[in-house]
Amino acid sequence: MRMTEKRSYHHGDLRRALLVAAAEAIAESGPAALSLRDLARRAGVSHAAPAHHFGDKAGLLTALAVEGFHRLADALDASRAETGSLLESGVTYVRFATENRAHFEVMFQPSLFDQEDGEVIAARERAGAALSAGVSTLDEPPPAEGARETELAAWSIVHGFATLWLAGAFPDPLGDNAGDAARPIIRRLFD
């Protein structure tokens, strides 16, 4: 029975199990320390299994980046639909970063994955569109020629805050909740 369960697991969603194990390893030690052999050990599979599914480390990180960009787009779309607020979309971005640290770390280090991969391009564009759509929720959206700068300003603030939070770089404690701590900072966009 145990062998059957294990076989079922391996023939089930091994790819998913490897991505989960990779995210856990990256959250613990960062993407540079990740190895396919350690990943196989964590997932309880042969050392060849990760290479079979992803080819190499860059292939694995490409899949993780794709998953991350889709998760980010889903979170931003849900926030916009629920609140209609750019401020809350920014808070959602910061929460995404802290709750999906491994994905976040990989997504924004393009040297780690295949930037030309079609799935990466599509997922990154989808996340970018979700970020851009947040600007349209402003009471007074910027004129078309200023929209891109407003989008970059909003993204820079939330991405910078999330990055500093994850690095533990804020000199004074801001509390335990990154989203709540980010809210007054993001609000500065509207002052």
mmCIF file of N, CA and C in Angstrom, residues 24-74:
data_model
loop_
_atom_site.group_PDB
_atom_site.id
_atom_site.type_symbol
_atom_site.label_atom_id
_atom_site.label_comp_id
_atom_site.label_asym_id
_atom_site.label_seq_id
_atom_site.Cartn_x
_atom_site.Cartn_y
_atom_site.Cartn_z
ATOM 1 N N GLU A 24 10.029 26.530 -0.655
ATOM 2 C CA GLU A 24 10.438 26.397 0.745
ATOM 3 C C GLU A 24 11.944 26.573 0.890
ATOM 4 N N ALA A 25 12.704 25.953 -0.001
ATOM 5 C CA ALA A 25 14.165 26.051 0.063
ATOM 6 C C ALA A 25 14.628 27.484 -0.177
ATOM 7 N N ILE A 26 14.024 28.156 -1.137
ATOM 8 C CA ILE A 26 14.409 29.536 -1.442
ATOM 9 C C ILE A 26 14.048 30.462 -0.285
ATOM 10 N N ALA A 27 12.884 30.240 0.322
ATOM 11 C CA ALA A 27 12.480 31.063 1.466
ATOM 12 C C ALA A 27 13.472 30.912 2.625
ATOM 13 N N GLU A 28 14.050 29.730 2.764
ATOM 14 C CA GLU A 28 15.012 29.484 3.839
ATOM 15 C C GLU A 28 16.397 30.039 3.538
ATOM 16 N N SER A 29 16.867 29.837 2.294
ATOM 17 C CA SER A 29 18.277 30.115 2.003
ATOM 18 C C SER A 29 18.526 31.009 0.800
ATOM 19 N N GLY A 30 17.493 31.422 0.108
ATOM 20 C CA GLY A 30 17.659 32.252 -1.079
ATOM 21 C C GLY A 30 17.849 31.417 -2.330
ATOM 22 N N PRO A 31 17.629 32.031 -3.483
ATOM 23 C CA PRO A 31 17.703 31.279 -4.745
ATOM 24 C C PRO A 31 19.106 30.802 -5.102
ATOM 25 N N ALA A 32 20.131 31.508 -4.683
ATOM 26 C CA ALA A 32 21.498 31.111 -5.034
ATOM 27 C C ALA A 32 21.873 29.767 -4.425
ATOM 28 N N ALA A 33 21.336 29.466 -3.246
ATOM 29 C CA ALA A 33 21.693 28.236 -2.546
ATOM 30 C C ALA A 33 20.912 27.019 -3.043
ATOM 31 N N LEU A 34 19.910 27.229 -3.859
ATOM 32 C CA LEU A 34 19.080 26.118 -4.330
ATOM 33 C C LEU A 34 19.859 25.203 -5.266
ATOM 34 N N SER A 35 19.748 23.901 -5.020
ATOM 35 C CA SER A 35 20.328 22.924 -5.944
ATOM 36 C C SER A 35 19.263 21.891 -6.269
ATOM 37 N N LEU A 36 19.328 21.338 -7.466
ATOM 38 C CA LEU A 36 18.352 20.326 -7.864
ATOM 39 C C LEU A 36 18.484 19.064 -7.004
ATOM 40 N N ARG A 37 19.686 18.757 -6.597
ATOM 41 C CA ARG A 37 19.895 17.568 -5.760
ATOM 42 C C ARG A 37 19.224 17.760 -4.392
ATOM 43 N N ASP A 38 19.398 18.933 -3.785
ATOM 44 C CA ASP A 38 18.746 19.214 -2.506
ATOM 45 C C ASP A 38 17.233 19.228 -2.682
ATOM 46 N N LEU A 39 16.783 19.778 -3.782
ATOM 47 C CA LEU A 39 15.351 19.819 -4.066
ATOM 48 C C LEU A 39 14.779 18.399 -4.144
ATOM 49 N N ALA A 40 15.490 17.501 -4.805
ATOM 50 C CA ALA A 40 15.045 16.105 -4.908
ATOM 51 C C ALA A 40 14.968 15.473 -3.522
ATOM 52 N N ARG A 41 15.968 15.735 -2.704
ATOM 53 C CA ARG A 41 15.967 15.199 -1.332
ATOM 54 C C ARG A 41 14.762 15.715 -0.567
ATOM 55 N N ARG A 42 14.508 17.007 -0.643
ATOM 56 C CA ARG A 42 13.370 17.606 0.060
ATOM 57 C C ARG A 42 12.047 16.998 -0.380
ATOM 58 N N ALA A 43 11.925 16.754 -1.674
ATOM 59 C CA ALA A 43 10.676 16.234 -2.224
ATOM 60 C C ALA A 43 10.575 14.716 -2.085
ATOM 61 N N GLY A 44 11.668 14.073 -1.672
ATOM 62 C CA GLY A 44 11.666 12.627 -1.499
ATOM 63 C C GLY A 44 11.610 11.864 -2.810
ATOM 64 N N VAL A 45 12.309 12.391 -3.820
ATOM 65 C CA VAL A 45 12.318 11.752 -5.136
ATOM 66 C C VAL A 45 13.756 11.519 -5.578
ATOM 67 N N SER A 46 13.930 10.820 -6.681
ATOM 68 C CA SER A 46 15.276 10.570 -7.186
ATOM 69 C C SER A 46 15.929 11.891 -7.574
ATOM 70 N N HIS A 47 17.254 11.898 -7.546
ATOM 71 C CA HIS A 47 17.956 13.143 -7.866
ATOM 72 C C HIS A 47 17.751 13.560 -9.320
ATOM 73 N N ALA A 48 17.296 12.650 -10.163
ATOM 74 C CA ALA A 48 17.060 12.969 -11.576
ATOM 75 C C ALA A 48 15.672 13.582 -11.822
ATOM 76 N N ALA A 49 14.761 13.446 -10.873
ATOM 77 C CA ALA A 49 13.377 13.895 -11.086
ATOM 78 C C ALA A 49 13.269 15.393 -11.385
ATOM 79 N N PRO A 50 13.933 16.275 -10.631
ATOM 80 C CA PRO A 50 13.813 17.698 -10.969
ATOM 81 C C PRO A 50 14.321 18.027 -12.375
ATOM 82 N N ALA A 51 15.429 17.415 -12.758
ATOM 83 C CA ALA A 51 15.965 17.661 -14.101
ATOM 84 C C ALA A 51 15.013 17.128 -15.169
ATOM 85 N N HIS A 52 14.358 16.026 -14.875
ATOM 86 C CA HIS A 52 13.391 15.465 -15.828
ATOM 87 C C HIS A 52 12.247 16.453 -16.073
ATOM 88 N N HIS A 53 11.785 17.105 -15.025
ATOM 89 C CA HIS A 53 10.649 18.026 -15.142
ATOM 90 C C HIS A 53 11.035 19.417 -15.635
ATOM 91 N N PHE A 54 12.229 19.903 -15.254
ATOM 92 C CA PHE A 54 12.579 21.295 -15.527
ATOM 93 C C PHE A 54 13.846 21.481 -16.355
ATOM 94 N N GLY A 55 14.589 20.416 -16.590
ATOM 95 C CA GLY A 55 15.821 20.513 -17.361
ATOM 96 C C GLY A 55 17.011 20.898 -16.502
ATOM 97 N N ASP A 56 16.945 22.059 -15.899
ATOM 98 C CA ASP A 56 18.036 22.545 -15.056
ATOM 99 C C ASP A 56 17.474 23.552 -14.061
ATOM 100 N N LYS A 57 18.366 24.131 -13.278
ATOM 101 C CA LYS A 57 17.942 25.073 -12.246
ATOM 102 C C LYS A 57 17.223 26.277 -12.859
ATOM 103 N N ALA A 58 17.725 26.779 -13.973
ATOM 104 C CA ALA A 58 17.072 27.919 -14.629
ATOM 105 C C ALA A 58 15.662 27.548 -15.080
ATOM 106 N N GLY A 59 15.479 26.320 -15.535
ATOM 107 C CA GLY A 59 14.144 25.870 -15.928
ATOM 108 C C GLY A 59 13.193 25.827 -14.744
ATOM 109 N N LEU A 60 13.689 25.349 -13.614
ATOM 110 C CA LEU A 60 12.887 25.322 -12.388
ATOM 111 C C LEU A 60 12.518 26.735 -11.965
ATOM 112 N N LEU A 61 13.494 27.640 -11.968
ATOM 113 C CA LEU A 61 13.235 29.010 -11.547
ATOM 114 C C LEU A 61 12.348 29.747 -12.549
ATOM 115 N N THR A 62 12.413 29.359 -13.813
ATOM 116 C CA THR A 62 11.504 29.918 -14.814
ATOM 117 C C THR A 62 10.067 29.542 -14.466
ATOM 118 N N ALA A 63 9.845 28.280 -14.127
ATOM 119 C CA ALA A 63 8.498 27.825 -13.743
ATOM 120 C C ALA A 63 8.030 28.539 -12.476
ATOM 121 N N LEU A 64 8.928 28.751 -11.532
ATOM 122 C CA LEU A 64 8.569 29.439 -10.291
ATOM 123 C C LEU A 64 8.226 30.905 -10.573
ATOM 124 N N ALA A 65 8.966 31.540 -11.475
ATOM 125 C CA ALA A 65 8.670 32.932 -11.845
ATOM 126 C C ALA A 65 7.311 33.026 -12.518
ATOM 127 N N VAL A 66 7.021 32.109 -13.428
ATOM 128 C CA VAL A 66 5.712 32.099 -14.104
ATOM 129 C C VAL A 66 4.602 31.986 -13.068
ATOM 130 N N GLU A 67 4.746 31.035 -12.173
ATOM 131 C CA GLU A 67 3.745 30.850 -11.120
ATOM 132 C C GLU A 67 3.602 32.118 -10.276
ATOM 133 N N GLY A 68 4.711 32.737 -9.938
ATOM 134 C CA GLY A 68 4.682 33.948 -9.133
ATOM 135 C C GLY A 68 3.982 35.101 -9.836
ATOM 136 N N PHE A 69 4.290 35.329 -11.100
ATOM 137 C CA PHE A 69 3.635 36.415 -11.827
ATOM 138 C C PHE A 69 2.126 36.181 -11.924
ATOM 139 N N HIS A 70 1.718 34.932 -12.138
ATOM 140 C CA HIS A 70 0.274 34.638 -12.175
ATOM 141 C C HIS A 70 -0.367 34.857 -10.805
ATOM 142 N N ARG A 71 0.302 34.423 -9.751
ATOM 143 C CA ARG A 71 -0.235 34.647 -8.400
ATOM 144 C C ARG A 71 -0.373 36.135 -8.103
ATOM 145 N N LEU A 72 0.628 36.909 -8.489
ATOM 146 C CA LEU A 72 0.575 38.349 -8.265
ATOM 147 C C LEU A 72 -0.586 38.966 -9.040
ATOM 148 N N ALA A 73 -0.726 38.597 -10.300
ATOM 149 C CA ALA A 73 -1.835 39.127 -11.109
ATOM 150 C C ALA A 73 -3.177 38.764 -10.486
ATOM 151 N N ASP A 74 -3.320 37.517 -10.036
ATOM 152 C CA ASP A 74 -4.574 37.092 -9.397
ATOM 153 C C ASP A 74 -4.869 37.936 -8.156
#
